[in-house]
């Protein structure tokens, strides 16, 4: 604390406007000091409070005491939730998110590009027009490797014949959606804890908490997020979480007429999709990013990205 | 004791600061935040509470068993009713009839899957519609496909 170079401490109530020869003006008066410190302290507290709100218990897992007490804390108003504690409370009929781990498999050799999945997703999840939680791209590749990609209205209205000079030797449809990565760039950088990955492996956005900053939209290497045009929050594929928790499959998988889209659960015994992923040669998108997507593909080529 | 004033003031400030912090933190953090990670667990519940729009497999057969049987015996057995008719939620709500289900007979609906495209798998049945109609000796019209093909069992 800066004081005057005096042997006698000055009474706190006495200000030092100019000082004199004996008591020269200090670089910072007590009043100024208190003002400054109050301001700094206030800012510090604000940062701490907000910061703590964001990172609170970031590392606490389901097995920690905190999680347990938290689960007990959950009242009956939230009945019907997934969760260990809740499943116990509700008996075996309850959905237990610790007993599922979803994987998605797309067989591009089967996809016929009808767009039924896109339409189903749109109506199931009330996706705004011209925004897509899942979409289908058409790849047309010629012998020389020349590649053209199109996705008119996300493939929602199907694909028409293309008249072009390109001699297409290889063509396929490439459905895309959120890869529900194990290591999620989008969740990591969410500044308010709105994006998260559920225990059953679904990446979700808490719309009540999202501030619509759009960082996650930029971070997603697969382009599977968008800012909702009216809600102004990040929106994305939820893997039809409301359906999964009721024991239904996703709208897109249910709509696919040729079985090109498949949903699996690696925690289920004898799961068909998990078996394919475990035993056959499947690909993921952009493996170099180490995001470990849970959406696998069959039948892609090097041009597909 | 006169000199202790400084200390008392500093301690007071710290105590007030701590109080503000604790109270502020209490109000700033939602109840279920941090239960399973740095997110609001109640959000998961909100996702689960949404009502499905598309029906469960076999939901349509509960009332339309005849159509379902025709469908299951034909080439379109893998095609869900909702692919062509739209989501069940527009037709049935709370297990009760809600509105008429649209029936589209346009060839545009058939073309979504069966128009010949270079990108489609070769083994998938597909036609150039104008050629196919001419080959069949039919007149081009909106519902031209249904003149020869039954949508629920296209190749009888």
XYZ file of C-alpha atoms in Angstrom:
461
model
C 0.000 0.000 0.000
C 1.550 3.251 -1.052
C 1.844 5.710 1.803
C 3.575 8.999 2.290
C 7.187 8.798 3.418
C 6.213 9.957 6.863
C 7.107 8.471 10.198
C 3.541 9.007 11.318
C 0.798 7.192 9.471
C -1.814 9.589 8.203
C -5.344 9.278 9.401
C -7.326 7.399 6.815
C -10.040 10.037 6.671
C -7.623 12.776 5.720
C -7.167 13.029 2.003
C -3.973 14.150 0.388
C -5.029 16.453 -2.379
C -1.772 18.102 -3.198
C 0.638 17.363 -0.455
C 3.269 19.681 0.788
C 6.992 19.720 1.236
C 6.862 17.511 4.284
C 4.212 15.239 2.876
C 4.566 15.131 -0.904
C 1.635 13.828 -2.912
C 1.815 10.064 -3.266
C 1.605 8.487 -6.711
C -1.736 7.049 -5.640
C -3.924 8.346 -2.884
C -5.648 6.027 -0.475
C -9.035 6.903 -1.911
C -7.817 6.194 -5.415
C -6.220 2.994 -4.243
C -9.422 1.791 -2.592
C -11.407 2.724 -5.664
C -9.019 0.851 -7.921
C -8.868 -2.187 -5.706
C -12.648 -2.300 -5.357
C -12.953 -2.234 -9.118
C -10.297 -4.882 -9.611
C -11.825 -7.062 -6.919
C -15.249 -6.729 -8.527
C -13.910 -7.700 -11.905
C -11.993 -10.570 -10.343
C -15.086 -11.871 -8.594
C -17.131 -11.593 -11.763
C -14.510 -13.538 -13.669
C -14.305 -16.149 -10.949
C -18.076 -16.552 -10.724
C -18.584 -16.785 -14.462
C -15.467 -18.842 -14.990
C -16.506 -21.221 -12.281
C -19.965 -21.479 -13.743
C -18.424 -22.562 -17.006
C -15.824 -24.976 -15.795
C -17.664 -26.173 -12.713
C -16.994 -29.808 -12.098
C -15.750 -30.254 -15.608
C -13.937 -33.416 -14.660
C -16.543 -34.965 -12.424
C -17.618 -38.287 -13.755
C -20.693 -40.360 -13.050
C -18.853 -42.282 -10.369
C -17.810 -39.280 -8.323
C -19.506 -38.342 -5.140
C -20.615 -35.106 -6.692
C -22.380 -36.855 -9.507
C -24.134 -39.135 -7.080
C -25.278 -36.325 -4.873
C -26.322 -34.455 -7.969
C -28.351 -37.370 -9.188
C -30.054 -37.615 -5.832
C -30.700 -33.927 -5.997
C -32.676 -34.410 -9.192
C -36.291 -34.116 -8.291
C -39.366 -35.840 -9.606
C -39.915 -32.995 -12.041
C -37.229 -34.585 -14.166
C -38.654 -38.079 -14.043
C -38.152 -40.143 -17.130
C -34.590 -39.067 -17.641
C -31.836 -41.255 -18.831
C -29.260 -41.933 -16.176
C -28.140 -44.572 -13.802
C -29.746 -43.094 -10.750
C -32.978 -42.511 -12.569
C -33.018 -45.933 -14.185
C -32.678 -47.435 -10.739
C -35.484 -45.279 -9.503
C -37.773 -46.199 -12.347
C -36.951 -49.856 -12.550
C -35.797 -51.832 -15.550
C -38.154 -50.057 -17.945
C -36.135 -46.855 -17.742
C -33.571 -45.979 -20.360
C -30.076 -46.305 -18.992
C -27.609 -44.242 -20.958
C -24.633 -46.055 -19.498
C -25.737 -49.230 -21.249
C -25.588 -47.811 -24.764
C -22.896 -46.546 -27.073
C -24.168 -45.687 -30.509
C -22.366 -46.135 -33.788
C -23.585 -45.212 -37.205
C -22.745 -46.985 -40.422
C -23.384 -45.729 -43.936
C -22.973 -48.018 -46.912
C -22.389 -45.688 -49.836
C -22.559 -48.661 -52.221
C -26.223 -49.058 -51.379
C -27.361 -45.425 -51.257
C -29.619 -44.521 -54.170
C -29.816 -40.799 -53.401
C -33.590 -40.665 -52.968
C -33.330 -38.154 -50.134
C -35.887 -39.940 -47.939
C -33.495 -39.629 -44.990
C -33.163 -35.881 -45.417
C -36.938 -35.425 -45.626
C -37.493 -37.686 -42.617
C -34.881 -35.845 -40.563
C -36.360 -32.521 -41.500
C -39.897 -33.417 -40.443
C -38.846 -35.394 -37.383
C -36.691 -32.621 -35.977
C -38.398 -29.568 -37.405
C -35.254 -28.506 -39.234
C -35.635 -25.073 -40.865
C -35.759 -25.075 -44.664
C -32.402 -25.070 -46.455
C -30.606 -26.140 -43.281
C -29.686 -29.770 -42.805
C -28.843 -32.052 -39.939
C -28.151 -34.747 -42.471
C -27.701 -34.328 -46.184
C -26.695 -36.322 -49.221
C -23.938 -35.373 -51.648
C -23.501 -36.782 -55.125
C -19.975 -37.528 -56.296
C -19.257 -37.905 -59.998
C -15.711 -38.855 -60.803
C -14.148 -39.283 -64.230
C -11.239 -41.480 -65.262
C -8.765 -38.651 -64.825
C -9.885 -38.061 -61.264
C -11.891 -34.982 -62.102
C -14.548 -34.806 -59.407
C -17.787 -32.897 -59.282
C -19.923 -32.797 -56.185
C -23.449 -31.497 -55.863
C -26.131 -31.572 -53.231
C -29.189 -29.658 -54.454
C -31.202 -28.630 -51.379
C -29.211 -31.179 -49.395
C -30.621 -33.948 -51.555
C -34.017 -33.424 -49.976
C -35.803 -33.288 -53.330
C -33.726 -36.073 -54.809
C -31.234 -35.743 -57.616
C -31.890 -35.128 -61.266
C -29.846 -36.245 -64.252
C -26.843 -34.034 -64.923
C -25.990 -32.907 -68.428
C -22.299 -32.120 -68.565
C -19.265 -32.822 -70.682
C -17.724 -34.862 -67.885
C -17.247 -38.543 -68.735
C -18.298 -40.018 -65.422
C -16.772 -43.407 -64.716
C -17.550 -43.584 -61.042
C -20.468 -42.121 -59.179
C -21.964 -42.549 -55.783
C -24.074 -40.835 -53.172
C -22.453 -39.773 -49.964
C -24.836 -39.202 -47.040
C -23.437 -37.086 -44.257
C -24.400 -36.195 -40.725
C -22.767 -35.415 -37.411
C -20.081 -38.027 -36.799
C -20.664 -37.922 -33.029
C -16.915 -37.916 -32.504
C -15.351 -39.410 -29.417
C -12.965 -36.469 -29.196
C -15.140 -33.574 -30.170
C -13.607 -30.296 -31.327
C -17.040 -28.677 -31.091
C -17.596 -29.573 -27.437
C -14.076 -28.702 -26.340
C -14.317 -25.062 -27.294
C -17.877 -24.295 -26.235
C -17.368 -21.335 -23.881
C -20.615 -21.797 -21.951
C -20.923 -25.562 -21.571
C -23.819 -25.806 -23.997
C -22.284 -28.480 -26.215
C -21.688 -31.838 -24.641
C -21.349 -35.504 -25.358
C -23.798 -37.720 -23.532
C -22.664 -40.924 -21.861
C -24.192 -42.977 -24.671
C -22.056 -41.161 -27.224
C -24.370 -38.538 -28.668
C -23.124 -34.997 -29.155
C -25.884 -32.583 -28.164
C -26.432 -28.852 -27.802
C -28.247 -27.388 -24.823
C -30.328 -24.734 -26.559
C -31.176 -22.994 -23.299
C -27.507 -22.423 -22.613
C -26.138 -21.813 -26.097
C -25.296 -18.193 -26.800
C -25.017 -18.706 -30.551
C -21.397 -17.604 -30.777
C -20.837 -20.055 -33.619
C -17.412 -21.276 -32.501
C -18.595 -24.883 -32.679
C -19.941 -24.342 -36.179
C -16.477 -23.274 -37.261
C -14.749 -26.003 -35.290
C -16.683 -28.928 -36.722
C -14.509 -30.400 -39.482
C -17.520 -32.180 -40.978
C -19.737 -29.112 -41.347
C -22.542 -30.736 -39.435
C -23.561 -27.778 -37.277
C -25.391 -24.594 -38.118
C -26.813 -21.601 -36.321
C -30.588 -21.928 -36.266
C -31.992 -18.981 -38.243
C -34.777 -18.137 -35.772
C -33.590 -19.569 -32.456
C -30.049 -18.180 -32.994
C -28.460 -21.147 -31.282
C -26.262 -23.915 -32.611
C -28.238 -26.803 -34.007
C -27.166 -30.232 -35.147
C -28.029 -33.903 -35.493
C -29.174 -35.278 -32.137
C -29.178 -38.835 -33.464
C -32.927 -38.504 -32.808
C -32.219 -38.741 -29.092
C -35.919 -38.565 -28.297
C -36.397 -41.694 -30.397
C -33.342 -43.594 -29.176
C -34.418 -43.213 -25.577
C -37.802 -44.671 -26.503
C -36.191 -47.670 -28.152
C -36.834 -46.442 -31.687
C -34.245 -46.014 -34.397
C -33.411 -42.626 -35.885
C -35.740 -41.088 -38.469
C -33.088 -41.279 -41.201
C -32.318 -44.940 -40.592
C -36.025 -45.752 -40.465
C -36.609 -43.933 -43.731
C -33.793 -45.471 -45.768
C -35.460 -47.798 -48.292
C -32.291 -49.687 -49.175
C -30.655 -50.120 -45.779
C -27.727 -47.857 -46.597
C -27.962 -46.219 -43.194
C -27.606 -48.347 -40.109
C -27.529 -47.575 -36.421
C -25.723 -49.832 -34.018
C -24.940 -50.034 -30.351
C -21.533 -51.335 -29.376
C -22.689 -52.114 -25.848
C -25.330 -54.555 -27.063
C -24.430 -58.184 -27.500
C -24.603 -59.435 -31.098
C -25.139 -56.026 -32.593
C -25.159 -56.289 -36.381
C -23.562 -52.917 -37.052
C -20.948 -53.274 -34.336
C -20.105 -56.653 -35.840
C -19.610 -55.146 -39.309
C -17.402 -52.397 -37.907
C -15.386 -54.929 -35.941
C -14.920 -57.448 -38.727
C -15.028 -55.574 -42.022
C -13.038 -52.793 -43.637
C -14.772 -49.550 -42.863
C -13.644 -45.962 -43.129
C -14.107 -42.798 -41.134
C -13.983 -39.235 -42.398
C -10.783 -37.246 -41.917
C -9.034 -39.735 -39.618
C -5.977 -37.445 -39.521
C -7.863 -35.077 -37.233
C -7.984 -37.740 -34.498
C -11.584 -36.915 -33.660
C -12.468 -40.627 -33.701
C -15.859 -40.339 -35.349
C -18.529 -42.873 -34.502
C -19.964 -42.643 -37.980
C -18.412 -45.258 -40.248
C -18.571 -45.592 -44.011
C -18.342 -48.389 -46.481
C -17.375 -47.992 -50.099
C -15.737 -44.569 -50.147
C -12.946 -43.570 -52.499
C -10.008 -41.242 -52.072
C -11.928 -38.388 -53.681
C -14.615 -38.514 -51.004
C -14.079 -36.119 -48.168
C -4.808 -1.915 17.979
C -4.900 1.292 16.017
C -2.615 -0.220 13.382
C -4.821 -3.290 12.988
C -7.360 -1.214 11.048
C -5.578 -1.999 7.793
C -5.768 -5.690 8.413
C -9.412 -5.563 9.453
C -10.340 -3.652 6.298
C -8.466 -6.054 4.060
C -10.024 -9.077 5.776
C -13.455 -7.493 5.546
C -12.981 -6.929 1.823
C -11.899 -10.515 1.323
C -14.874 -11.822 3.307
C -17.288 -9.652 1.316
C -15.645 -10.778 -1.897
C -15.997 -14.412 -0.921
C -19.642 -13.893 -0.005
C -20.356 -12.259 -3.356
C -18.540 -15.118 -5.059
C -20.446 -17.861 -3.265
C -23.836 -16.197 -3.737
C -23.109 -15.290 -7.341
C -21.900 -18.788 -8.117
C -25.060 -20.250 -6.632
C -27.244 -18.218 -8.973
C -24.999 -18.459 -12.012
C -24.836 -22.265 -12.169
C -27.974 -24.165 -13.174
C -29.092 -26.867 -10.778
C -28.028 -29.857 -12.825
C -24.821 -28.365 -14.201
C -21.781 -30.546 -13.633
C -23.600 -33.715 -12.628
C -22.017 -35.700 -15.448
C -19.697 -33.135 -16.996
C -19.551 -29.454 -17.708
C -23.073 -29.278 -19.031
C -26.629 -29.011 -17.777
C -27.947 -32.534 -17.242
C -31.554 -31.307 -17.450
C -30.844 -30.625 -21.112
C -30.652 -34.378 -21.735
C -34.135 -34.738 -20.271
C -35.418 -31.995 -22.507
C -34.183 -33.931 -25.526
C -35.885 -37.119 -24.399
C -39.206 -35.387 -23.837
C -39.704 -34.490 -27.518
C -42.441 -36.573 -29.105
C -41.454 -38.691 -32.116
C -43.046 -37.638 -35.394
C -42.312 -40.800 -37.338
C -43.945 -43.980 -36.142
C -42.392 -47.154 -34.883
C -41.880 -49.973 -37.400
C -45.182 -51.715 -37.925
C -47.157 -48.844 -36.466
C -49.093 -48.400 -39.711
C -49.966 -52.099 -39.861
C -52.003 -51.706 -36.681
C -54.803 -50.223 -38.804
C -53.716 -50.898 -42.378
C -52.889 -54.580 -42.140
C -54.030 -55.308 -45.694
C -51.710 -52.730 -47.220
C -48.911 -53.815 -44.941
C -49.320 -57.393 -46.141
C -49.257 -56.353 -49.799
C -46.187 -54.288 -49.124
C -44.309 -57.010 -47.258
C -44.837 -59.500 -50.077
C -43.384 -57.289 -52.794
C -40.256 -55.561 -53.959
C -41.070 -52.535 -51.831
C -40.992 -54.512 -48.590
C -37.965 -52.569 -47.361
C -39.593 -49.220 -48.029
C -41.195 -47.704 -44.951
C -44.738 -46.384 -45.449
C -43.562 -42.963 -44.317
C -41.048 -42.643 -47.167
C -43.875 -42.071 -49.644
C -46.745 -41.028 -47.382
C -44.904 -38.746 -44.995
C -44.561 -38.921 -41.222
C -47.202 -40.748 -39.205
C -47.423 -37.783 -36.845
C -49.384 -35.893 -39.501
C -51.994 -38.658 -39.573
C -52.257 -40.055 -36.062
C -51.796 -38.249 -32.780
C -52.256 -39.723 -29.292
C -53.279 -43.014 -30.896
C -56.186 -41.320 -32.605
C -56.941 -40.269 -36.158
C -55.786 -36.723 -36.674
C -55.776 -35.895 -40.388
C -55.885 -37.561 -43.777
C -52.615 -39.105 -44.925
C -51.466 -37.667 -48.232
C -51.227 -40.128 -51.100
C -48.897 -38.965 -53.832
C -49.374 -40.604 -57.212
C -47.019 -38.365 -59.163
C -44.280 -39.964 -61.221
C -41.951 -37.470 -59.552
C -42.243 -39.519 -56.357
C -41.239 -42.708 -58.181
C -38.426 -40.865 -59.941
C -36.832 -39.974 -56.601
C -35.631 -43.564 -56.442
C -36.021 -44.971 -59.944
C -34.869 -42.248 -62.344
C -31.673 -43.430 -64.034
C -28.659 -41.667 -62.543
C -24.991 -42.338 -63.087
C -24.362 -42.217 -59.346
C -26.951 -44.889 -58.465
C -25.790 -48.445 -57.834
C -25.939 -50.309 -61.146
C -27.995 -53.189 -59.753
C -30.741 -50.914 -58.470
C -33.815 -50.910 -60.795
C -33.880 -47.572 -62.585
C -35.304 -46.225 -65.828
C -35.209 -43.183 -68.040
C -38.840 -42.323 -67.450
C -39.708 -41.003 -70.934
C -38.151 -44.076 -72.621
C -39.787 -46.457 -70.158
C -43.225 -44.937 -70.722
C -42.747 -45.091 -74.503
C -41.570 -48.727 -74.302
C -44.643 -49.627 -72.282
C -46.876 -47.965 -74.833
C -48.416 -45.619 -72.295
C -49.293 -41.959 -72.496
C -47.238 -39.609 -70.325
C -49.321 -38.276 -67.475
C -48.921 -37.282 -63.833
C -49.819 -40.726 -62.501
C -48.403 -42.712 -65.411
C -46.441 -45.129 -63.179
C -49.527 -46.367 -61.334
C -51.173 -47.381 -64.604
C -48.937 -50.446 -64.726
C -47.348 -50.633 -61.261
C -49.014 -50.954 -57.896
C -47.006 -48.791 -55.526
C -47.271 -51.333 -52.687
C -46.194 -54.210 -54.891
C -44.686 -52.766 -58.074
C -43.900 -56.030 -59.881
C -46.767 -58.445 -59.431
